Coordinates of C-alpha atoms in Angstrom, one line a residue:
Chain A
M1 CA -61.7 -59.7 -6.1
K2 CA -61.6 -56.7 -3.8
H3 CA -62.8 -53.6 -5.5
R4 CA -63.3 -51.1 -2.6
L5 CA -60.8 -50.2 0.1
A6 CA -61.9 -49.5 3.7
P7 CA -60.9 -46.0 5.1
Q8 CA -58.4 -47.7 7.3
Q9 CA -56.7 -49.2 4.2
Y10 CA -56.5 -45.7 2.5
L11 CA -54.8 -44.5 5.8
I12 CA -52.3 -47.3 5.4
L13 CA -51.6 -46.3 1.8
L14 CA -51.1 -42.6 2.9
T15 CA -48.7 -43.8 5.6
V16 CA -46.7 -45.7 2.8
M17 CA -46.6 -42.4 0.7
V18 CA -45.5 -40.1 3.6
T19 CA -43.0 -42.3 5.3
A20 CA -41.3 -43.4 2.0
S21 CA -40.7 -39.9 0.6
F22 CA -39.6 -38.3 3.9
G23 CA -37.5 -41.3 4.9
D24 CA -35.6 -41.2 1.5
A25 CA -35.1 -37.6 1.7
L26 CA -33.6 -37.7 5.2
L27 CA -31.3 -40.6 4.1
S28 CA -30.1 -38.4 1.2
R29 CA -29.5 -35.4 3.4
G30 CA -27.6 -37.6 5.9
M31 CA -25.5 -39.2 3.2
S32 CA -24.5 -35.9 1.7
Q33 CA -23.3 -34.8 5.1
M34 CA -21.1 -38.0 5.3
G35 CA -19.5 -37.5 2.0
A36 CA -18.3 -40.1 -0.6
V37 CA -18.0 -43.7 0.8
D38 CA -15.1 -45.8 -0.5
L39 CA -16.0 -49.4 -1.6
H40 CA -12.8 -50.5 -0.1
H41 CA -13.9 -49.3 3.5
P42 CA -17.6 -50.3 3.7
A43 CA -17.4 -50.2 7.3
I44 CA -17.6 -46.4 7.0
L45 CA -21.3 -47.0 6.3
L46 CA -21.8 -48.0 9.8
R47 CA -20.8 -44.7 11.0
A48 CA -23.7 -43.2 9.0
L49 CA -25.8 -44.8 11.8
A50 CA -24.6 -42.0 14.1
N51 CA -26.1 -39.3 11.8
L52 CA -29.4 -37.9 13.2
N53 CA -30.9 -37.5 9.7
I54 CA -30.2 -41.1 9.0
V55 CA -31.4 -42.4 12.2
V56 CA -34.8 -40.7 11.7
G57 CA -34.9 -41.6 8.1
I58 CA -34.3 -45.2 9.2
F59 CA -37.3 -45.0 11.7
L60 CA -39.5 -43.5 8.9
L61 CA -38.4 -46.3 6.5
I62 CA -39.2 -49.0 9.1
G63 CA -42.8 -47.3 9.3
F64 CA -42.9 -47.5 5.6
F65 CA -41.9 -51.2 5.5
A66 CA -44.6 -52.1 8.1
S67 CA -47.3 -50.2 6.2
Y68 CA -46.2 -51.4 2.8
M69 CA -46.2 -55.0 4.0
T70 CA -49.8 -54.5 5.4
A71 CA -50.7 -53.1 2.0
L72 CA -49.3 -55.9 0.0
S73 CA -51.3 -58.4 2.2
W74 CA -54.6 -57.1 0.5
A75 CA -53.5 -55.4 -2.6
D76 CA -51.3 -56.2 -5.8
L77 CA -47.8 -55.0 -6.0
T78 CA -48.7 -53.0 -9.2
F79 CA -51.6 -51.2 -7.2
V80 CA -49.4 -50.3 -4.3
M81 CA -46.4 -49.1 -6.5
P82 CA -48.1 -45.8 -7.8
A83 CA -49.1 -44.9 -4.1
T84 CA -45.4 -44.9 -3.1
A85 CA -44.7 -42.7 -6.3
F86 CA -47.4 -40.2 -5.1
G87 CA -45.2 -39.4 -2.1
N88 CA -43.1 -37.4 -4.6
V89 CA -46.2 -35.4 -5.4
M90 CA -46.7 -34.7 -1.5
V91 CA -43.0 -33.5 -1.1
A92 CA -43.3 -31.2 -4.2
L93 CA -46.5 -29.6 -2.9
I94 CA -45.2 -29.3 0.6
G95 CA -42.2 -27.5 -1.1
R96 CA -44.6 -25.2 -2.9
F97 CA -47.2 -24.3 -0.3
W98 CA -45.4 -24.7 3.0
L99 CA -41.8 -23.8 2.2
H100 CA -43.0 -21.3 -0.7
E101 CA -40.4 -22.9 -3.2
H102 CA -40.8 -22.2 -6.8
L103 CA -42.3 -25.2 -8.9
S104 CA -41.3 -25.2 -12.6
L105 CA -43.8 -26.1 -15.3
S106 CA -42.1 -29.5 -15.8
R107 CA -42.7 -30.3 -12.1
W108 CA -46.4 -29.4 -12.3
I109 CA -46.6 -31.7 -15.4
G110 CA -44.8 -34.4 -13.3
I111 CA -47.4 -33.9 -10.5
L112 CA -50.2 -34.1 -13.1
L113 CA -48.8 -37.5 -14.5
L114 CA -48.4 -39.0 -11.0
T115 CA -51.9 -38.0 -10.0
C116 CA -53.3 -39.6 -13.2
A117 CA -51.3 -42.7 -12.6
V118 CA -52.8 -43.0 -9.0
G119 CA -56.2 -42.3 -10.6
F120 CA -55.8 -45.1 -13.2
V121 CA -54.8 -47.7 -10.6
A122 CA -57.2 -46.5 -7.9
N123 CA -60.1 -47.0 -10.2
G124 CA -59.3 -50.6 -10.6
P125 CA -59.4 -53.5 -8.2
A126 CA -56.9 -53.6 -5.4
R127 CA -56.3 -57.3 -5.9
T128 CA -56.7 -58.9 -9.4
E129 CA -57.6 -62.5 -10.1
H130 CA -54.3 -64.3 -10.9
S131 CA -54.0 -65.8 -14.3
N132 CA -52.8 -69.1 -12.8
E133 CA -55.8 -69.3 -10.4
V134 CA -58.2 -68.6 -13.4
E135 CA -56.4 -71.4 -15.4
L136 CA -56.7 -73.8 -12.5
T137 CA -60.4 -73.3 -12.2
R138 CA -60.9 -73.9 -15.8
V139 CA -59.2 -77.3 -15.6
D140 CA -61.5 -80.4 -15.5
P141 CA -61.2 -81.8 -12.1
G142 CA -60.9 -85.3 -13.5
I143 CA -57.6 -84.4 -15.1
A144 CA -54.6 -84.4 -12.9
L145 CA -53.4 -80.8 -11.9
Chain B
M1 CA -23.1 -31.2 -2.9
T2 CA -22.4 -32.5 -6.5
H3 CA -20.7 -35.9 -7.0
S4 CA -18.5 -36.8 -9.9
A5 CA -18.7 -40.6 -10.3
S6 CA -18.1 -41.9 -13.8
P7 CA -21.2 -42.5 -15.9
M8 CA -20.6 -46.3 -16.1
L9 CA -20.2 -46.5 -12.2
T10 CA -23.3 -44.3 -11.8
W11 CA -25.6 -46.5 -13.8
I12 CA -24.1 -49.8 -12.5
A13 CA -24.8 -48.5 -9.0
I14 CA -28.5 -47.4 -9.9
S15 CA -29.1 -50.7 -11.7
M16 CA -27.8 -52.7 -8.8
V17 CA -30.0 -50.7 -6.3
A18 CA -33.2 -51.2 -8.6
A19 CA -32.4 -55.0 -9.1
L20 CA -32.2 -55.6 -5.3
A21 CA -35.4 -53.5 -4.8
I22 CA -37.3 -55.5 -7.4
A23 CA -36.1 -58.8 -6.0
G24 CA -37.0 -57.7 -2.4
E25 CA -40.4 -56.2 -3.3
V26 CA -41.5 -59.1 -5.5
L27 CA -40.4 -61.8 -2.9
I28 CA -42.1 -59.8 0.0
A29 CA -45.4 -59.3 -2.1
G30 CA -45.4 -63.0 -2.9
A31 CA -45.0 -63.7 0.9
M32 CA -47.9 -61.4 1.8
Q33 CA -50.1 -62.8 -0.9
K34 CA -49.4 -66.4 0.5
L35 CA -50.1 -65.1 4.1
G36 CA -53.3 -63.2 3.2
D37 CA -54.8 -60.1 4.8
L38 CA -52.6 -59.1 7.8
D39 CA -55.4 -57.2 9.4
I40 CA -57.4 -60.5 9.6
I41 CA -54.4 -62.4 11.0
R42 CA -54.0 -59.6 13.6
A43 CA -57.6 -59.7 14.6
R44 CA -57.5 -63.6 15.0
S45 CA -54.0 -64.0 16.7
G46 CA -53.1 -60.4 17.8
M47 CA -50.0 -58.5 16.9
P48 CA -47.5 -61.2 18.1
G49 CA -49.4 -63.8 15.9
A50 CA -49.2 -61.5 13.0
I51 CA -45.4 -60.8 13.5
R52 CA -44.7 -64.5 14.0
A53 CA -46.7 -65.4 10.7
V54 CA -44.6 -62.8 8.7
L55 CA -41.2 -63.8 10.2
S56 CA -41.9 -67.6 9.6
S57 CA -42.2 -67.1 5.9
P58 CA -38.9 -68.0 4.0
L59 CA -40.1 -65.9 1.0
F60 CA -40.4 -62.8 3.4
L61 CA -36.9 -63.5 5.0
T62 CA -35.3 -63.7 1.6
G63 CA -37.1 -60.6 0.5
A64 CA -36.1 -58.7 3.6
F65 CA -32.5 -59.7 3.1
C66 CA -32.6 -58.3 -0.4
M67 CA -34.2 -55.1 0.9
A68 CA -31.4 -54.8 3.6
L69 CA -28.8 -55.2 0.7
N70 CA -30.8 -52.5 -1.1
F71 CA -30.7 -50.2 1.7
F72 CA -26.8 -50.3 2.0
A73 CA -26.5 -50.2 -1.9
M74 CA -28.5 -47.1 -1.8
L75 CA -26.5 -45.4 0.9
Y76 CA -23.4 -46.2 -1.2
T77 CA -25.1 -45.0 -4.4
L78 CA -26.4 -41.7 -2.7
S79 CA -22.7 -41.1 -1.6
L80 CA -21.6 -41.3 -5.3
V81 CA -24.5 -40.0 -7.4
D82 CA -26.6 -36.9 -6.9
F83 CA -30.1 -37.4 -5.4
T84 CA -31.8 -35.8 -8.3
L85 CA -30.3 -38.4 -10.7
A86 CA -30.2 -41.5 -8.3
M87 CA -33.8 -41.4 -7.0
P88 CA -35.7 -40.9 -10.4
G89 CA -33.2 -43.5 -12.0
I90 CA -33.8 -46.1 -9.3
A91 CA -37.6 -45.3 -9.1
S92 CA -38.1 -45.6 -12.8
F93 CA -36.2 -48.9 -13.2
T94 CA -37.9 -50.3 -10.1
Y95 CA -41.4 -49.4 -11.3
V96 CA -40.9 -51.0 -14.6
G97 CA -39.1 -54.0 -13.3
N98 CA -41.7 -54.5 -10.6
A99 CA -44.5 -54.4 -13.2
V100 CA -42.8 -57.0 -15.4
A101 CA -41.7 -59.2 -12.3
A102 CA -45.4 -59.0 -10.9
K103 CA -46.7 -60.3 -14.1
L104 CA -44.1 -63.0 -14.5
F105 CA -43.7 -64.3 -11.0
L106 CA -46.7 -63.1 -9.0
H107 CA -49.1 -63.6 -12.1
E108 CA -50.9 -60.4 -11.4
N109 CA -53.3 -59.1 -14.1
V110 CA -51.2 -56.2 -15.2
D111 CA -53.7 -54.7 -17.7
K112 CA -53.3 -51.7 -20.1
R113 CA -54.5 -49.3 -17.3
R114 CA -51.7 -50.4 -15.0
W115 CA -49.0 -50.4 -17.7
L116 CA -50.1 -46.8 -18.4
A117 CA -49.8 -46.0 -14.8
V118 CA -46.3 -47.4 -14.8
A119 CA -45.3 -45.3 -17.7
F120 CA -46.9 -42.1 -16.2
V121 CA -45.1 -42.8 -12.9
C122 CA -41.7 -43.0 -14.8
V123 CA -42.1 -39.9 -16.8
G124 CA -43.7 -38.0 -13.7
V125 CA -40.9 -39.0 -11.3
Y126 CA -38.4 -37.9 -13.9
L127 CA -40.0 -34.5 -14.4
I128 CA -40.5 -33.9 -10.7
S129 CA -36.9 -34.6 -9.9
K130 CA -35.6 -32.3 -12.8

């Protein structure tokens, strides 16, 4: 069971947070500029690939995907998930302290909840013992598995 | 820009994106669990070896296909539904679904602390997006 992460592994989790949130935000901005897409003409979605916001968003999401896969190779899915959610906190804090946007009370509470969620998970092991592995080790080797 | 899709279409689109994300993430997580630590593979066989190991996993390829479908479904949904509704809706469904799927299919030990984290994430994402 891995309990402690190396600094490089924390850096990968940070990359997951940053690339996911900024990538999604750029996709949303790009698709808002495109307008509604008709289901009967899905090829219009390909035109989205000419939008700069969408192209940069896609590159960020490729970076997210690579770092996410790396994280999943040494951590549980339920450990990595809150890290991706923490990206929302980063965007809100950038909005408050860099763009000087107003953050309502409900957003501050949301930030607090997401921070608590990351705290809960970060205090536990990155990879848990799997119940099936535990069961297998408990089986008498003389009995066919 | 505000969108005016019907509530039924809105929630069908959000559910589809979430379902594809759950399938993709669980399949990819399963593939990565089977492969083991990518940093170790990269140290042993270099970056090309690590990429080859990932790309030769059928679980990963199926998961990546689901994620590709998820990407286009998300583009479609964002063209119909406001970002402030779509993203927290998709995120909440995906977090809860992933936790259930991780327990059922990946046999992760999702203890009380992790369930609590999932609940906090759902409410937190909702409040931040308000």
